[in-house]
PDB file of C-alpha atoms in Angstrom:
ATOM      1  CA  MET T 143      22.493  11.888  -5.307  1.00  0.00           C
ATOM      2  CA  PRO T 144      21.823   9.955  -2.148  1.00  0.00           C
ATOM      3  CA  THR T 145      23.910   6.844  -1.446  1.00  0.00           C
ATOM      4  CA  ASP T 146      22.314   3.441  -1.280  1.00  0.00           C
ATOM      5  CA  ALA T 147      22.742   3.558   2.519  1.00  0.00           C
ATOM      6  CA  GLU T 148      21.007   6.906   2.673  1.00  0.00           C
ATOM      7  CA  HIS T 149      18.206   5.725   0.541  1.00  0.00           C
ATOM      8  CA  ALA T 150      17.826   2.522   2.657  1.00  0.00           C
ATOM      9  CA  CYS T 151      17.550   4.689   5.819  1.00  0.00           C
ATOM     10  CA  PHE T 152      15.003   6.984   4.139  1.00  0.00           C
ATOM     11  CA  GLU T 153      12.911   3.929   3.215  1.00  0.00           C
ATOM     12  CA  ALA T 154      13.056   2.729   6.843  1.00  0.00           C
ATOM     13  CA  GLY T 155      11.890   6.061   8.087  1.00  0.00           C
ATOM     14  CA  ILE T 156       8.936   5.990   5.650  1.00  0.00           C
ATOM     15  CA  LYS T 157       7.948   2.494   6.921  1.00  0.00           C
ATOM     16  CA  PHE T 158       8.083   3.634  10.559  1.00  0.00           C
ATOM     17  CA  GLY T 159       6.011   6.731   9.800  1.00  0.00           C
ATOM     18  CA  SER T 160       3.400   4.562   8.012  1.00  0.00           C
ATOM     19  CA  LEU T 161       3.339   1.926  10.698  1.00  0.00           C
ATOM     20  CA  TYR T 162       2.910   4.303  13.578  1.00  0.00           C
ATOM     21  CA  HIS T 163       0.480   6.759  12.071  1.00  0.00           C
ATOM     22  CA  GLN T 164      -1.679   4.093  10.385  1.00  0.00           C
ATOM     23  CA  PHE T 165      -2.221   2.140  13.609  1.00  0.00           C
ATOM     24  CA  ALA T 166      -2.051   4.760  16.343  1.00  0.00           C
ATOM     25  CA  GLY T 167      -5.489   4.996  17.939  1.00  0.00           C
ATOM     26  CA  THR T 168      -6.563   1.471  16.980  1.00  0.00           C
ATOM     27  CA  PRO T 169      -8.656  -0.226  19.693  1.00  0.00           C
ATOM     28  CA  VAL T 170      -6.531  -2.871  21.388  1.00  0.00           C
ATOM     29  CA  SER T 171      -7.056  -5.302  24.238  1.00  0.00           C
ATOM     30  CA  PRO T 172      -4.986  -8.133  25.631  1.00  0.00           C
ATOM     31  CA  ALA T 173      -7.112 -10.533  23.697  1.00  0.00           C
ATOM     32  CA  SER T 174      -6.645  -8.704  20.291  1.00  0.00           C
ATOM     33  CA  ALA T 175      -2.985  -7.702  20.742  1.00  0.00           C
ATOM     34  CA  GLU T 176      -1.425 -10.618  18.920  1.00  0.00           C
ATOM     35  CA  SER T 177      -3.710 -10.369  15.885  1.00  0.00           C
ATOM     36  CA  LEU T 178      -3.142  -6.521  15.767  1.00  0.00           C
ATOM     37  CA  ALA T 179       0.651  -7.112  15.802  1.00  0.00           C
ATOM     38  CA  ARG T 180       0.434  -9.618  12.970  1.00  0.00           C
ATOM     39  CA  ALA T 181      -1.715  -7.209  10.890  1.00  0.00           C
ATOM     40  CA  MET T 182       0.783  -4.412  11.396  1.00  0.00           C
ATOM     41  CA  GLU T 183       3.648  -6.667  10.393  1.00  0.00           C
ATOM     42  CA  GLU T 184       1.928  -7.865   7.297  1.00  0.00           C
ATOM     43  CA  ALA T 185       0.748  -4.398   6.223  1.00  0.00           C
ATOM     44  CA  ILE T 186       4.235  -2.865   6.440  1.00  0.00           C
ATOM     45  CA  GLU T 187       5.995  -5.845   4.893  1.00  0.00           C
ATOM     46  CA  ASN T 188       3.933  -5.185   1.775  1.00  0.00           C
ATOM     47  CA  GLN T 189       5.859  -1.998   1.157  1.00  0.00           C
ATOM     48  CA  PRO T 190       8.838  -1.894  -1.197  1.00  0.00           C
ATOM     49  CA  HIS T 191      12.273  -2.762   0.261  1.00  0.00           C
ATOM     50  CA  CYS T 192      10.821  -3.997   3.553  1.00  0.00           C
ATOM     51  CA  VAL T 193      12.147  -7.456   4.349  1.00  0.00           C
ATOM     52  CA  ASP T 194      11.005  -8.078   7.916  1.00  0.00           C
ATOM     53  CA  VAL T 195       8.924  -6.394  10.619  1.00  0.00           C
ATOM     54  CA  ASP T 196       8.537  -7.671  14.180  1.00  0.00           C
ATOM     55  CA  VAL T 197       5.811  -5.968  16.368  1.00  0.00           C
ATOM     56  CA  ASP T 198       5.656  -6.826  19.960  1.00  0.00           C
ATOM     57  CA  VAL T 199       2.468  -5.452  21.642  1.00  0.00           C
ATOM     58  CA  ARG T 200       3.119  -5.078  25.327  1.00  0.00           C
ATOM     59  CA  THR T 201      -0.048  -6.737  26.734  1.00  0.00           C
ATOM     60  CA  GLU T 202       1.134  -6.266  30.323  1.00  0.00           C
ATOM     61  CA  ARG T 203       1.126  -2.491  29.785  1.00  0.00           C
ATOM     62  CA  ILE T 204      -2.381  -2.755  28.287  1.00  0.00           C
ATOM     63  CA  ARG T 205      -3.558  -4.775  31.257  1.00  0.00           C
ATOM     64  CA  GLU T 206      -2.079  -2.104  33.635  1.00  0.00           C
ATOM     65  CA  GLU T 207      -3.941   0.673  31.842  1.00  0.00           C
ATOM     66  CA  LEU T 208      -7.175  -1.268  31.900  1.00  0.00           C
ATOM     67  CA  ALA T 209      -6.928  -2.049  35.561  1.00  0.00           C
ATOM     68  CA  SER T 210      -7.999   1.495  36.396  1.00  0.00           C
ATOM     69  CA  SER T 211     -10.710   1.671  33.701  1.00  0.00           C
ATOM     70  CA  SER T 212     -14.128   0.315  33.160  1.00  0.00           C
ATOM     71  CA  ALA T 213     -13.415  -0.213  29.451  1.00  0.00           C
ATOM     72  CA  ASP T 214     -12.393  -3.614  27.894  1.00  0.00           C
ATOM     73  CA  TYR T 215      -9.936  -1.981  25.490  1.00  0.00           C
ATOM     74  CA  THR T 216      -7.635   1.077  25.072  1.00  0.00           C
ATOM     75  CA  GLU T 217      -6.063   2.931  22.119  1.00  0.00           C
ATOM     76  CA  LEU T 218      -2.845   1.753  20.617  1.00  0.00           C
ATOM     77  CA  THR T 219      -0.021   4.185  21.323  1.00  0.00           C
ATOM     78  CA  GLY T 220       3.788   3.906  21.121  1.00  0.00           C
ATOM     79  CA  ARG T 221       3.972   2.903  24.781  1.00  0.00           C
ATOM     80  CA  PHE T 222       2.244  -0.341  23.967  1.00  0.00           C
ATOM     81  CA  ILE T 223       4.499  -1.458  21.116  1.00  0.00           C
ATOM     82  CA  ASP T 224       8.079  -2.321  20.347  1.00  0.00           C
ATOM     83  CA  VAL T 225       9.041  -2.763  16.743  1.00  0.00           C
ATOM     84  CA  GLU T 226      12.069  -3.995  14.856  1.00  0.00           C
ATOM     85  CA  MET T 227      12.331  -3.719  11.161  1.00  0.00           C
ATOM     86  CA  ARG T 228      14.791  -4.708   8.376  1.00  0.00           C
ATOM     87  CA  VAL T 229      14.859  -2.773   5.075  1.00  0.00           C
ATOM     88  CA  GLU T 230      17.040  -3.628   2.045  1.00  0.00           C
ATOM     89  CA  TYR T 231      17.884  -1.252  -0.749  1.00  0.00           C
ATOM     90  CA  ALA T 232      20.346  -2.251  -3.444  1.00  0.00           C
ATOM     91  CA  ASP T 233      23.194  -3.969  -1.513  1.00  0.00           C
ATOM     92  CA  VAL T 234      22.455  -2.309   1.748  1.00  0.00           C
ATOM     93  CA  ALA T 235      20.382  -3.563   4.692  1.00  0.00           C
ATOM     94  CA  VAL T 236      19.351  -1.361   7.592  1.00  0.00           C
ATOM     95  CA  ARG T 237      18.083  -2.508  10.896  1.00  0.00           C
ATOM     96  CA  THR T 238      15.800  -0.132  12.942  1.00  0.00           C
ATOM     97  CA  ARG T 239      13.949  -0.269  16.197  1.00  0.00           C
ATOM     98  CA  MET T 240      11.177   1.664  17.909  1.00  0.00           C
ATOM     99  CA  GLU T 241      10.799   1.615  21.710  1.00  0.00           C
ATOM    100  CA  MET T 242       9.896   3.913  24.450  1.00  0.00           C
ATOM    101  CA  GLU T 243      12.593   6.290  25.662  1.00  0.00           C
ATOM    102  CA  ASP T 244      11.860   9.010  28.197  1.00  0.00           C
ATOM    103  CA  GLY T 245       8.143   8.578  27.634  1.00  0.00           C
ATOM    104  CA  TYR T 246       8.432   8.952  23.804  1.00  0.00           C
ATOM    105  CA  PRO T 247       8.278   6.280  21.134  1.00  0.00           C
ATOM    106  CA  LEU T 248      11.709   6.725  19.669  1.00  0.00           C
ATOM    107  CA  MET T 249      12.460   5.294  16.199  1.00  0.00           C
ATOM    108  CA  LYS T 250      16.237   4.675  15.682  1.00  0.00           C
ATOM    109  CA  LEU T 251      18.665   3.264  13.308  1.00  0.00           C
ATOM    110  CA  VAL T 252      20.344   0.185  14.897  1.00  0.00           C
ATOM    111  CA  GLY T 253      22.750  -0.715  12.042  1.00  0.00           C
ATOM    112  CA  VAL T 254      23.644  -0.456   8.438  1.00  0.00           C
ATOM    113  CA  GLU T 255      25.150  -3.333   6.574  1.00  0.00           C
ATOM    114  CA  GLU T 256      26.722  -2.782   3.238  1.00  0.00           C
TER     115      GLU T 256
END
């Protein structure tokens, strides 16, 4: 049987997979970034055991991408978002983060509190 800590970590992984793959490819612009971030947070916080989600859409990176384009928007990818999440299962809380590392949106475990 998995421990409560292992179960909490598994739940966090499920939430990250859902967040990333549900929203990747969504049209985003500097003007819509904030509302998209709130929608992402609220959608994932609906899931069981998810206590808090904080999505930061990096509008400066979006502006940089749009500077060399004739379009008014781009597609959401991991390079445009930083995410922090807290999941609680039983008496265990896990903190996680997703941020770019070596050109890849890396999702990682930050801490486990029992």
